[in-house]
């Protein structure tokens, strides 16, 4: 079996050296896919590795799609691209709205826009656990790591953009809204995870989530990380039509879908 794997890897490496015409011939002879001579540019535009290899299975490598022509692959690629075109503005709306809701909740809970005050008063989910327990240590470590991630995000923004430059250059405390502008969705998701229950329930109330389905306010965590995975997949032009990009996240953060509020718009 090991030898078969090595042979497969070697075959894959050989493909990297093939010209576009050789790849077309390879598709015809090896995968029995009808490729028209007029489709050279279409294959170039889509890319052999992004196109055929990206769309040849559904979620798992064992769920192969039995393509018979390049026309079918091109059609699937166009469908996937149109999905991204439709979803991207919605994803951006949801990202912006969620950040706005969480900022409002943090300000209401901490009564301050100073992040140090917010950090000490409102990012305290670790207090839900018994001091010294494994869960307590895990949550406390996550909270400490969060501060490092936020500082790294601020430095990243200061060196590349100008959202926080005014505050740094004038030695002014950076308000929470400016910090949120620098956070990637994964960092934002971790911040929400570290928030106290009052903050989470405030956000849940804004989103009009049913209280019997979101008694701890943790559904929003699922939303954030799901949106993160989808946003990244769209931004990096990964395949999304088979929802494989969301499969892992859904396994980690299973929760019922809300009937009201943000995600029903």
Coordinates of C-alpha atoms in Angstrom, one line a residue:
X1 CA 0.0 0.0 0.0
X2 CA 2.9 2.4 0.8
X3 CA 4.3 1.7 -2.6
X4 CA 1.0 2.7 -4.2
X5 CA 0.9 5.9 -2.3
X6 CA 4.4 6.8 -3.5
X7 CA 3.5 6.1 -7.1
X8 CA 0.4 8.3 -6.7
X9 CA 2.6 11.1 -5.4
X10 CA 5.1 10.7 -8.2
X11 CA 2.3 10.8 -10.7
X12 CA 0.9 14.0 -9.2
X13 CA 4.4 15.6 -9.4
X14 CA 4.7 14.8 -13.0
X15 CA 1.4 16.7 -13.7
X16 CA 3.0 19.9 -12.4
X17 CA 5.3 19.8 -15.4
X18 CA 2.7 19.3 -18.1
X19 CA 1.7 22.0 -20.6
X20 CA -1.9 23.1 -21.0
X21 CA -2.2 20.9 -24.1
X22 CA -0.7 17.9 -22.3
X23 CA -3.2 18.4 -19.4
X24 CA -6.0 18.4 -21.9
X25 CA -4.7 15.1 -23.3
X26 CA -4.3 13.8 -19.8
X27 CA -7.9 14.5 -19.0
X28 CA -9.0 12.7 -22.2
X29 CA -6.8 9.7 -21.9
X30 CA -6.6 9.1 -18.1
X31 CA -10.0 10.5 -16.8
X32 CA -12.0 9.9 -20.0
X33 CA -13.3 13.5 -20.0
X34 CA -14.2 15.0 -23.3
X35 CA -12.2 18.2 -23.8
X36 CA -12.8 20.3 -26.9
X37 CA -9.8 21.8 -28.7
X38 CA -11.5 25.2 -28.4
X39 CA -11.5 24.9 -24.6
X40 CA -7.8 25.6 -24.1
X41 CA -8.4 29.1 -22.7
X42 CA -11.3 28.0 -20.6
X43 CA -9.1 25.4 -18.8
X44 CA -6.4 28.0 -18.4
X45 CA -8.9 30.5 -16.9
X46 CA -10.3 27.9 -14.5
X47 CA -7.0 26.1 -13.8
X48 CA -6.5 22.4 -13.9
X49 CA -5.7 22.1 -10.2
X50 CA -8.5 24.5 -9.1
X51 CA -11.0 23.3 -11.6
X52 CA -10.9 19.5 -12.2
X53 CA -9.1 18.6 -9.0
X54 CA -11.1 21.0 -7.0
X55 CA -14.5 19.8 -8.2
X56 CA -13.9 16.1 -8.8
X57 CA -15.4 15.0 -5.5
X58 CA -18.0 16.1 -3.0
X59 CA -16.6 16.8 0.5
X60 CA -14.7 13.5 0.7
X61 CA -12.2 12.1 -1.8
X62 CA -14.3 8.9 -1.9
X63 CA -17.4 10.8 -3.2
X64 CA -16.1 11.3 -6.7
X65 CA -18.1 13.1 -9.4
X66 CA -18.1 11.2 -12.6
X67 CA -17.5 14.0 -15.1
X68 CA -17.8 13.0 -18.8
X69 CA -16.9 16.4 -20.3
X70 CA -15.0 19.6 -19.5
X71 CA -18.3 21.4 -20.2
X72 CA -19.7 19.9 -16.9
X73 CA -16.7 21.0 -14.9
X74 CA -16.9 24.5 -16.4
X75 CA -20.7 24.7 -15.6
X76 CA -20.0 23.6 -12.0
X77 CA -17.2 26.2 -11.6
X78 CA -19.6 28.9 -12.9
X79 CA -22.2 27.8 -10.4
X80 CA -19.7 27.9 -7.6
X81 CA -18.5 31.3 -8.6
X82 CA -22.0 32.7 -8.7
X83 CA -22.7 31.3 -5.3
X84 CA -19.7 33.3 -4.0
X85 CA -20.9 36.4 -5.7
X86 CA -24.3 36.1 -4.0
X87 CA -23.0 35.2 -0.6
X88 CA -20.0 37.5 -0.2
X89 CA -22.1 40.7 0.4
X90 CA -24.3 38.8 2.9
X91 CA -21.2 37.5 4.7
X92 CA -19.7 41.0 5.0
X93 CA -23.0 42.3 6.3
X94 CA -23.2 39.6 9.0
X95 CA -19.6 40.2 10.0
X96 CA -20.1 43.9 10.4
X97 CA -23.4 43.5 12.2
X98 CA -22.1 40.9 14.7
X99 CA -19.1 43.1 15.6
X100 CA -21.4 46.1 16.1
X101 CA -23.7 44.0 18.3
X102 CA -20.8 42.7 20.5
X103 CA -19.3 46.2 20.8
X104 CA -22.7 47.5 22.1
X105 CA -23.0 44.6 24.5
X106 CA -19.5 45.1 25.9
X107 CA -20.1 48.9 26.4
X108 CA -23.3 48.2 28.1
X109 CA -21.8 45.6 30.5
X110 CA -18.5 47.4 31.3
X111 CA -19.7 51.0 31.1
X112 CA -16.5 51.9 29.4
X113 CA -14.9 52.0 25.9
X114 CA -11.4 51.5 27.4
X115 CA -10.3 48.0 26.4
X116 CA -8.5 47.4 29.7
X117 CA -11.7 48.0 31.6
X118 CA -13.6 45.7 29.2
X119 CA -11.0 43.0 29.5
X120 CA -11.1 43.0 33.3
X121 CA -14.9 43.3 33.7
X122 CA -16.5 41.7 30.7
X123 CA -14.1 39.2 29.1
X124 CA -14.5 36.9 32.1
X125 CA -16.0 33.6 30.9
X126 CA -13.4 31.7 32.8
X127 CA -15.3 32.7 36.0
X128 CA -18.0 30.2 35.0
X129 CA -15.7 27.4 36.0
X130 CA -14.2 26.1 39.3
X131 CA -10.9 27.8 40.0
X132 CA -8.0 25.4 39.4
X133 CA -10.1 23.0 37.3
X134 CA -9.0 22.0 33.8
X135 CA -11.9 24.0 32.2
X136 CA -10.9 27.1 34.3
X137 CA -7.2 26.8 33.2
X138 CA -8.3 26.3 29.5
X139 CA -10.5 29.4 29.5
X140 CA -8.1 31.5 31.5
X141 CA -5.2 30.6 29.1
X142 CA -7.5 31.4 26.1
X143 CA -8.2 34.8 27.6
X144 CA -4.5 35.6 28.2
X145 CA -3.7 34.5 24.6
X146 CA -6.4 36.7 23.4
X147 CA -4.6 39.8 24.7
X148 CA -1.5 38.8 22.7
X149 CA -3.6 38.3 19.6
X150 CA -5.2 41.7 19.9
X151 CA -1.8 43.4 20.4
X152 CA -0.5 41.6 17.3
X153 CA -3.6 42.7 15.3
X154 CA -3.0 46.3 16.4
X155 CA 0.6 46.2 15.3
X156 CA -0.4 44.6 12.0
X157 CA -2.9 47.4 11.4
X158 CA -0.5 50.1 12.5
X159 CA 2.2 48.9 10.0
X160 CA -0.2 48.4 7.1
X161 CA -3.3 50.6 7.4
X162 CA -4.3 53.6 9.5
X163 CA -7.3 52.7 11.7
X164 CA -5.2 52.9 14.9
X165 CA -2.3 55.1 13.7
X166 CA -4.0 58.3 15.1
X167 CA -4.2 56.8 18.6
X168 CA -0.7 55.4 18.5
X169 CA 0.9 58.6 17.1
X170 CA -0.8 60.7 19.7
X171 CA -0.3 58.3 22.6
X172 CA -4.1 58.0 23.1
X173 CA -5.8 55.0 24.6
X174 CA -7.3 53.0 21.7
X175 CA -11.1 52.7 22.0
X176 CA -12.8 49.3 21.6
X177 CA -14.4 50.1 18.3
X178 CA -11.0 50.8 16.7
X179 CA -9.7 47.5 18.1
X180 CA -12.6 45.7 16.6
X181 CA -11.7 47.2 13.2
X182 CA -8.3 45.4 13.3
X183 CA -9.6 42.0 14.3
X184 CA -9.9 39.1 11.9
X185 CA -13.0 37.0 12.3
X186 CA -11.1 34.2 14.1
X187 CA -9.8 36.7 16.7
X188 CA -13.2 38.2 17.0
X189 CA -14.7 34.8 17.6
X190 CA -12.2 34.1 20.4
X191 CA -13.0 37.5 22.0
X192 CA -16.7 36.6 22.0
X193 CA -15.9 33.2 23.4
X194 CA -14.1 34.9 26.3
X195 CA -17.0 37.3 27.0
X196 CA -19.1 36.9 30.1
X197 CA -22.6 35.4 29.9
X198 CA -24.3 38.8 30.3
X199 CA -22.5 40.1 27.2
X200 CA -23.5 36.9 25.2
X201 CA -27.1 37.1 26.3
X202 CA -27.2 40.8 25.4
X203 CA -26.1 39.9 21.9
X204 CA -28.6 37.1 21.7
X205 CA -31.4 39.5 22.7
X206 CA -30.3 42.0 19.9
X207 CA -30.5 39.1 17.4
X208 CA -33.9 38.0 18.8
X209 CA -32.8 34.4 19.3
X210 CA -35.3 32.2 21.1
X211 CA -34.3 32.1 24.8
X212 CA -35.1 28.5 25.1
X213 CA -32.6 27.7 22.3
X214 CA -29.9 30.1 23.4
X215 CA -30.0 30.2 27.2
X216 CA -26.2 30.7 27.4
X217 CA -25.8 33.0 24.4
X218 CA -23.4 30.6 22.8
X219 CA -25.2 30.3 19.4
X220 CA -23.5 33.5 18.3
X221 CA -20.1 31.8 18.7
X222 CA -21.2 29.2 16.2
X223 CA -22.4 31.9 13.8
X224 CA -19.1 33.8 14.0
X225 CA -16.9 30.8 13.3
X226 CA -19.2 29.5 10.6
X227 CA -19.1 32.9 8.9
X228 CA -15.3 33.0 9.3
X229 CA -14.9 29.7 7.5
X230 CA -17.3 30.7 4.7
X231 CA -15.7 34.2 4.3
X232 CA -12.2 32.7 4.1
X233 CA -13.3 30.2 1.5
X234 CA -14.9 32.9 -0.6
X235 CA -11.9 35.2 -0.2
X236 CA -9.4 32.4 -1.2
X237 CA -11.7 31.1 -4.0
X238 CA -12.1 27.7 -2.5
X239 CA -14.9 25.4 -3.5
X240 CA -18.1 26.2 -1.5
X241 CA -21.0 24.6 -3.4
X242 CA -20.7 21.3 -1.5
X243 CA -20.5 23.1 1.9
X244 CA -17.4 21.1 2.8
X245 CA -15.9 24.3 4.1
X246 CA -18.6 24.4 6.8
X247 CA -18.6 20.7 7.7
X248 CA -15.8 20.9 10.3
X249 CA -17.2 24.0 11.9
X250 CA -20.7 22.5 12.2
X251 CA -19.3 19.4 13.9
X252 CA -17.5 21.6 16.5
X253 CA -20.3 24.0 17.1
X254 CA -23.7 22.3 16.5
X255 CA -26.7 24.4 17.4
X256 CA -30.2 25.0 16.1
X257 CA -30.9 27.7 13.5
X258 CA -32.5 30.9 14.7
X259 CA -35.9 31.8 13.3
X260 CA -35.6 35.5 13.9
X261 CA -33.0 38.2 13.9
X262 CA -29.8 38.6 11.9
X263 CA -29.5 35.4 10.0
X264 CA -33.1 35.4 8.8
X265 CA -32.7 38.7 6.9

